[in-house]
PDB file of C-alpha atoms in Angstrom:
ATOM      1  CA  MET A  20     -34.559  31.243  31.688  1.00 53.00           C
ATOM      2  CA  ASP A  21     -35.164  27.651  30.699  1.00 66.00           C
ATOM      3  CA  ALA A  22     -34.718  26.249  27.050  1.00 70.00           C
ATOM      4  CA  VAL A  23     -38.197  26.062  26.388  1.00 71.00           C
ATOM      5  CA  ARG A  24     -38.441  29.812  27.155  1.00 77.00           C
ATOM      6  CA  VAL A  25     -35.144  30.459  24.555  1.00 78.00           C
ATOM      7  CA  ALA A  26     -36.710  28.210  21.454  1.00 78.00           C
ATOM      8  CA  LEU A  27     -40.408  30.413  21.716  1.00 79.00           C
ATOM      9  CA  LEU A  28     -37.657  33.822  22.196  1.00 78.00           C
ATOM     10  CA  ARG A  29     -35.351  32.212  19.136  1.00 82.00           C
ATOM     11  CA  ASP A  30     -38.761  31.113  17.793  1.00 83.00           C
ATOM     12  CA  VAL A  31     -40.263  35.344  17.874  1.00 81.00           C
ATOM     13  CA  LEU A  32     -36.596  36.815  16.865  1.00 84.00           C
ATOM     14  CA  ALA A  33     -36.584  34.408  13.909  1.00 85.00           C
ATOM     15  CA  GLY A  34     -36.460  36.350  10.422  1.00 84.00           C
ATOM     16  CA  THR A  35     -33.449  38.184  12.136  1.00 86.00           C
ATOM     17  CA  ARG A  36     -30.153  38.098  12.422  1.00 88.00           C
ATOM     18  CA  TRP A  37     -30.574  37.848  16.671  1.00 89.00           C
ATOM     19  CA  PRO A  38     -30.482  34.105  16.622  1.00 88.00           C
ATOM     20  CA  GLN A  39     -27.762  33.387  14.775  1.00 91.00           C
ATOM     21  CA  GLU A  40     -25.200  36.258  15.377  1.00 93.00           C
ATOM     22  CA  SER A  41     -25.884  34.778  19.288  1.00 92.00           C
ATOM     23  CA  ARG A  42     -25.074  31.861  18.551  1.00 92.00           C
ATOM     24  CA  ARG A  43     -22.051  32.832  16.307  1.00 95.00           C
ATOM     25  CA  PHE A  44     -20.457  35.026  19.705  1.00 96.00           C
ATOM     26  CA  ALA A  45     -21.764  31.677  21.987  1.00 94.00           C
ATOM     27  CA  LEU A  46     -19.421  29.857  19.914  1.00 93.00           C
ATOM     28  CA  ALA A  47     -16.148  31.944  19.826  1.00 94.00           C
ATOM     29  CA  LEU A  48     -16.358  32.268  23.350  1.00 94.00           C
ATOM     30  CA  ARG A  49     -17.171  28.792  23.991  1.00 91.00           C
ATOM     31  CA  SER A  50     -13.753  28.408  21.022  1.00 89.00           C
ATOM     32  CA  SER A  51     -12.539  30.312  24.049  1.00 90.00           C
ATOM     33  CA  VAL A  52     -12.468  28.962  27.378  1.00 89.00           C
ATOM     34  CA  VAL A  53     -12.993  24.936  25.976  1.00 70.00           C
ATOM     35  CA  PRO A  54      -9.686  24.971  24.231  1.00 68.00           C
ATOM     36  CA  ARG A  55      -7.753  26.771  27.303  1.00 61.00           C
ATOM     37  CA  GLY A  56      -9.196  24.964  30.227  1.00 61.00           C
ATOM     38  CA  GLY A  57     -11.631  27.721  31.709  1.00 58.00           C
ATOM     39  CA  GLY A  58     -10.011  31.284  32.731  1.00 86.00           C
ATOM     40  CA  LEU A  59     -13.732  32.680  32.329  1.00 95.00           C
ATOM     41  CA  LEU A  60     -13.382  37.037  33.446  1.00 95.00           C
ATOM     42  CA  LEU A  61     -16.639  38.646  33.105  1.00 96.00           C
ATOM     43  CA  ALA A  62     -17.010  42.513  33.822  1.00 96.00           C
ATOM     44  CA  GLY A  63     -19.052  45.459  33.005  1.00 94.00           C
ATOM     45  CA  THR A  64     -19.137  49.398  33.577  1.00 94.00           C
ATOM     46  CA  GLU A  65     -19.392  50.866  36.116  1.00 93.00           C
ATOM     47  CA  ALA A  66     -22.603  52.084  35.836  1.00 93.00           C
ATOM     48  CA  TYR A  67     -23.579  48.088  34.680  1.00 93.00           C
ATOM     49  CA  GLU A  68     -22.290  45.480  36.071  1.00 93.00           C
ATOM     50  CA  PRO A  69     -23.646  41.172  34.409  1.00 94.00           C
ATOM     51  CA  TRP A  70     -25.012  39.735  37.216  1.00 90.00           C
ATOM     52  CA  HIS A  71     -27.261  37.958  35.151  1.00 89.00           C
ATOM     53  CA  LEU A  72     -25.151  36.603  32.645  1.00 93.00           C
ATOM     54  CA  ALA A  73     -22.949  35.254  35.488  1.00 93.00           C
ATOM     55  CA  ALA A  74     -26.079  33.526  37.323  1.00 91.00           C
ATOM     56  CA  HIS A  75     -27.434  32.056  33.617  1.00 91.00           C
ATOM     57  CA  LEU A  76     -23.082  31.618  32.782  1.00 93.00           C
ATOM     58  CA  SER A  77     -23.314  29.593  36.251  1.00 93.00           C
ATOM     59  CA  ASP A  78     -26.077  27.475  35.372  1.00 91.00           C
ATOM     60  CA  GLU A  79     -25.248  26.408  31.718  1.00 89.00           C
ATOM     61  CA  SER A  80     -21.522  25.656  32.816  1.00 89.00           C
ATOM     62  CA  ALA A  81     -23.314  23.023  35.824  1.00 89.00           C
ATOM     63  CA  TRP A  82     -25.885  22.118  32.809  1.00 86.00           C
ATOM     64  CA  ALA A  83     -23.792  21.055  30.455  1.00 84.00           C
ATOM     65  CA  GLY A  84     -20.701  19.688  32.588  1.00 86.00           C
ATOM     66  CA  LEU A  85     -18.431  22.423  31.018  1.00 86.00           C
ATOM     67  CA  PRO A  86     -17.012  24.238  34.299  1.00 90.00           C
ATOM     68  CA  GLU A  87     -14.470  26.294  32.362  1.00 90.00           C
ATOM     69  CA  LEU A  88     -18.370  28.490  31.854  1.00 91.00           C
ATOM     70  CA  ALA A  89     -18.430  29.310  34.693  1.00 92.00           C
ATOM     71  CA  PRO A  90     -17.594  32.642  35.180  1.00 94.00           C
ATOM     72  CA  THR A  91     -15.446  35.436  37.363  1.00 93.00           C
ATOM     73  CA  LEU A  92     -17.558  38.283  38.126  1.00 94.00           C
ATOM     74  CA  VAL A  93     -15.326  41.542  38.095  1.00 94.00           C
ATOM     75  CA  ARG A  94     -16.206  44.035  39.934  1.00 92.00           C
ATOM     76  CA  HIS A  95     -15.538  47.906  40.142  1.00 87.00           C
ATOM     77  CA  ARG A  96     -16.497  47.994  43.596  1.00 85.00           C
ATOM     78  CA  VAL A  97     -15.542  45.285  45.963  1.00 84.00           C
ATOM     79  CA  ALA A  98     -16.871  45.764  49.444  1.00 81.00           C
ATOM     80  CA  ALA A  99     -14.335  44.485  53.151  1.00 82.00           C
ATOM     81  CA  GLY A 100     -17.057  42.164  53.852  1.00 81.00           C
ATOM     82  CA  ASP A 101     -18.031  40.555  50.747  1.00 80.00           C
ATOM     83  CA  PRO A 102     -18.085  37.125  50.324  1.00 77.00           C
ATOM     84  CA  ALA A 103     -14.843  35.558  47.965  1.00 79.00           C
ATOM     85  CA  HIS A 104     -17.043  34.783  45.102  1.00 78.00           C
ATOM     86  CA  LEU A 105     -17.788  38.900  44.754  1.00 79.00           C
ATOM     87  CA  ALA A 106     -14.371  40.176  45.758  1.00 80.00           C
ATOM     88  CA  VAL A 107     -13.085  40.230  43.081  1.00 89.00           C
ATOM     89  CA  GLY A 108     -11.770  43.682  41.712  1.00 89.00           C
ATOM     90  CA  LEU A 109     -10.263  45.103  38.596  1.00 90.00           C
ATOM     91  CA  GLY A 110      -6.991  43.934  39.258  1.00 90.00           C
ATOM     92  CA  ARG A 111      -7.221  40.399  38.140  1.00 93.00           C
ATOM     93  CA  ILE A 112      -7.929  41.690  34.662  1.00 93.00           C
ATOM     94  CA  ALA A 113      -5.094  43.613  34.678  1.00 89.00           C
ATOM     95  CA  ALA A 114      -3.118  40.549  35.429  1.00 91.00           C
ATOM     96  CA  ALA A 115      -4.849  38.324  32.762  1.00 92.00           C
ATOM     97  CA  GLY A 116      -3.484  36.288  30.118  1.00 90.00           C
ATOM     98  CA  ARG A 117      -1.964  33.679  28.162  1.00 90.00           C
ATOM     99  CA  GLY A 118      -5.430  30.680  28.402  1.00 89.00           C
ATOM    100  CA  GLU A 119      -7.234  33.322  30.145  1.00 93.00           C
ATOM    101  CA  THR A 120     -10.515  34.968  28.812  1.00 95.00           C
ATOM    102  CA  VAL A 121     -11.950  38.851  29.477  1.00 96.00           C
ATOM    103  CA  LEU A 122     -15.672  38.632  28.679  1.00 97.00           C
ATOM    104  CA  LEU A 123     -16.765  43.088  28.620  1.00 96.00           C
ATOM    105  CA  VAL A 124     -20.488  44.004  29.095  1.00 96.00           C
ATOM    106  CA  ALA A 125     -20.719  47.013  28.128  1.00 94.00           C
ATOM    107  CA  PRO A 126     -23.930  49.235  26.871  1.00 92.00           C
ATOM    108  CA  GLU A 127     -22.138  52.628  27.841  1.00 92.00           C
ATOM    109  CA  ARG A 128     -18.477  53.285  27.355  1.00 91.00           C
ATOM    110  CA  PRO A 129     -16.857  52.079  30.041  1.00 91.00           C
ATOM    111  CA  GLY A 130     -14.401  54.590  31.718  1.00 91.00           C
ATOM    112  CA  ALA A 131     -10.855  55.070  30.613  1.00 90.00           C
ATOM    113  CA  GLY A 132      -9.370  52.688  33.599  1.00 92.00           C
ATOM    114  CA  LEU A 133     -11.016  49.480  32.480  1.00 94.00           C
ATOM    115  CA  LEU A 134     -10.287  49.887  28.502  1.00 94.00           C
ATOM    116  CA  GLU A 135      -6.679  50.328  29.809  1.00 94.00           C
ATOM    117  CA  ARG A 136      -6.043  47.528  32.231  1.00 95.00           C
ATOM    118  CA  VAL A 137      -8.615  45.411  29.258  1.00 95.00           C
ATOM    119  CA  HIS A 138      -5.685  46.047  26.411  1.00 95.00           C
ATOM    120  CA  ASP A 139      -2.888  45.230  28.816  1.00 95.00           C
ATOM    121  CA  ALA A 140      -4.893  41.751  28.932  1.00 95.00           C
ATOM    122  CA  ARG A 141      -4.870  41.367  25.424  1.00 95.00           C
ATOM    123  CA  ARG A 142      -1.448  42.504  25.381  1.00 94.00           C
ATOM    124  CA  ALA A 143      -0.541  39.626  27.544  1.00 94.00           C
ATOM    125  CA  GLY A 144      -2.212  37.363  25.973  1.00 93.00           C
ATOM    126  CA  ALA A 145      -5.662  36.883  26.852  1.00 94.00           C
ATOM    127  CA  ARG A 146      -8.360  36.315  24.164  1.00 95.00           C
ATOM    128  CA  VAL A 147     -11.204  39.721  25.000  1.00 96.00           C
ATOM    129  CA  LEU A 148     -14.658  39.837  24.095  1.00 97.00           C
ATOM    130  CA  THR A 149     -17.517  42.207  24.023  1.00 96.00           C
ATOM    131  CA  LEU A 150     -20.956  42.385  24.630  1.00 95.00           C
ATOM    132  CA  ASP A 151     -21.950  46.177  23.440  1.00 94.00           C
ATOM    133  CA  GLY A 152     -23.361  49.361  23.094  1.00 91.00           C
ATOM    134  CA  GLY A 153     -21.065  49.843  20.107  1.00 91.00           C
ATOM    135  CA  ASP A 154     -18.521  52.232  20.819  1.00 92.00           C
ATOM    136  CA  PRO A 155     -15.653  51.674  18.764  1.00 93.00           C
ATOM    137  CA  GLU A 156     -12.981  51.526  21.249  1.00 93.00           C
ATOM    138  CA  VAL A 157     -13.994  48.864  22.543  1.00 93.00           C
ATOM    139  CA  GLY A 158     -14.691  46.939  19.843  1.00 92.00           C
ATOM    140  CA  GLY A 159     -10.966  47.627  18.698  1.00 93.00           C
ATOM    141  CA  LEU A 160     -10.636  45.336  21.633  1.00 93.00           C
ATOM    142  CA  ALA A 161     -12.306  42.946  21.086  1.00 95.00           C
ATOM    143  CA  HIS A 162     -11.349  39.390  18.895  1.00 95.00           C
ATOM    144  CA  GLU A 163     -15.309  39.423  19.044  1.00 95.00           C
ATOM    145  CA  SER A 164     -17.874  41.192  19.784  1.00 95.00           C
ATOM    146  CA  LEU A 165     -21.990  41.517  19.442  1.00 95.00           C
ATOM    147  CA  VAL A 166     -23.480  45.029  18.764  1.00 94.00           C
ATOM    148  CA  VAL A 167     -26.393  45.337  20.884  1.00 92.00           C
ATOM    149  CA  GLY A 168     -27.474  49.068  20.089  1.00 83.00           C
ATOM    150  CA  GLY A 169     -30.136  51.434  20.514  1.00 74.00           C
ATOM    151  CA  ASP A 170     -32.217  51.186  17.945  1.00 77.00           C
ATOM    152  CA  ASP A 171     -31.328  47.391  17.935  1.00 75.00           C
ATOM    153  CA  ASP A 172     -35.519  45.352  18.703  1.00 80.00           C
ATOM    154  CA  VAL A 173     -33.813  43.622  21.268  1.00 85.00           C
ATOM    155  CA  ASP A 174     -32.091  44.544  24.402  1.00 87.00           C
ATOM    156  CA  LEU A 175     -28.977  43.171  26.149  1.00 88.00           C
ATOM    157  CA  ASP A 176     -30.620  41.138  28.631  1.00 88.00           C
ATOM    158  CA  ILE A 177     -32.435  39.287  25.853  1.00 88.00           C
ATOM    159  CA  VAL A 178     -29.392  38.886  23.828  1.00 91.00           C
ATOM    160  CA  GLN A 179     -27.586  37.462  27.162  1.00 91.00           C
ATOM    161  CA  HIS A 180     -30.210  34.775  27.686  1.00 89.00           C
ATOM    162  CA  LEU A 181     -29.417  34.165  24.086  1.00 90.00           C
ATOM    163  CA  VAL A 182     -25.897  34.048  24.149  1.00 93.00           C
ATOM    164  CA  SER A 183     -25.433  31.883  27.300  1.00 91.00           C
ATOM    165  CA  ALA A 184     -28.335  29.707  26.341  1.00 90.00           C
ATOM    166  CA  ALA A 185     -25.623  29.042  22.877  1.00 91.00           C
ATOM    167  CA  ALA A 186     -22.987  28.833  25.250  1.00 91.00           C
ATOM    168  CA  GLY A 187     -24.202  26.198  27.311  1.00 87.00           C
ATOM    169  CA  GLU A 188     -25.666  23.696  23.920  1.00 83.00           C
ATOM    170  CA  ASN A 189     -22.856  25.001  21.109  1.00 57.00           C
ATOM    171  CA  GLY A 190     -20.052  23.142  19.696  1.00 47.00           C
ATOM    172  CA  ARG A 191     -19.289  19.042  19.538  1.00 45.00           C
ATOM    173  CA  PRO A 192     -21.315  16.221  21.467  1.00 43.00           C
ATOM    174  CA  PRO A 193     -18.697  14.729  24.653  1.00 44.00           C
ATOM    175  CA  ALA A 194     -16.347  12.697  24.473  1.00 44.00           C
ATOM    176  CA  GLY A 195     -18.698   8.822  22.705  1.00 44.00           C
ATOM    177  CA  GLY A 196     -20.632  11.547  20.635  1.00 44.00           C
ATOM    178  CA  ARG A 197     -22.946  11.585  23.522  1.00 48.00           C
ATOM    179  CA  ARG A 198     -25.540  14.130  24.251  1.00 54.00           C
ATOM    180  CA  THR A 199     -25.937  15.892  27.162  1.00 55.00           C
ATOM    181  CA  PHE A 200     -29.391  16.002  29.009  1.00 55.00           C
ATOM    182  CA  ARG A 201     -29.787  19.752  28.300  1.00 56.00           C
ATOM    183  CA  ASP A 202     -28.594  19.486  24.707  1.00 57.00           C
ATOM    184  CA  ARG A 203     -31.659  16.837  23.935  1.00 58.00           C
ATOM    185  CA  LEU A 204     -33.847  18.884  25.885  1.00 60.00           C
ATOM    186  CA  ALA A 205     -32.869  22.200  23.836  1.00 61.00           C
ATOM    187  CA  ARG A 206     -33.112  20.501  20.558  1.00 61.00           C
ATOM    188  CA  LEU A 207     -36.840  19.028  21.237  1.00 59.00           C
ATOM    189  CA  ALA A 208     -37.545  22.194  22.215  1.00 62.00           C
ATOM    190  CA  ASP A 209     -36.325  24.002  18.811  1.00 60.00           C
ATOM    191  CA  GLN A 210     -38.837  21.659  17.068  1.00 59.00           C
ATOM    192  CA  LEU A 211     -42.097  21.898  18.983  1.00 59.00           C
ATOM    193  CA  THR A 212     -41.643  25.272  18.790  1.00 58.00           C
ATOM    194  CA  GLN A 213     -41.261  25.583  14.670  1.00 58.00           C
ATOM    195  CA  PRO A 214     -44.449  26.312  12.285  1.00 60.00           C
ATOM    196  CA  PRO A 215     -45.868  23.392  10.532  1.00 59.00           C
ATOM    197  CA  PRO A 216     -44.589  23.086   6.982  1.00 55.00           C
ATOM    198  CA  ALA A 217     -46.422  25.657   4.357  1.00 53.00           C
ATOM    199  CA  ARG A 218     -48.762  23.426   2.391  1.00 54.00           C
ATOM    200  CA  TRP A 219     -49.512  23.771  -1.277  1.00 51.00           C
TER     201      TRP A 219
END
């Protein structure tokens, strides 16, 4: 989703908690990976593999000049012929430790095996963030979480768009005070889609 569409989406959701909450979560994600130099592991549940978020974070990583935002997609099932970037299994989370970040996308409760691996990674020093449906055990593992419940006015796909876009925009300008083209475009799009000032 490009910067203009994200700005329009934020405009539609103005007055709800989602623009602010997604920016808060994105800033937590960015501040988890940037000082640590990368190591972002992205995992879903057996029923939900977050391909979409992986692609958007990779795009944002390239546009923002932040290679540490590009995630490693961790999969429940890896076939023998899968290419290297699709051949990372759950053992990678079990091996995670200090300096790495685990982002778990769990619209439903994950299996016990995944929860155990994420818990082990947290105990070994990894930072854990969750985009989840409100399961208390998932939330209990997280340093930071963003809950998207069934009663909310948005779905997980929309929130993933907001989070990934904000992750590429949030934070300080690069050294020297210059903002990237993507940052400037996002700011312009936000300005163009704001409602006109009220006239009394």
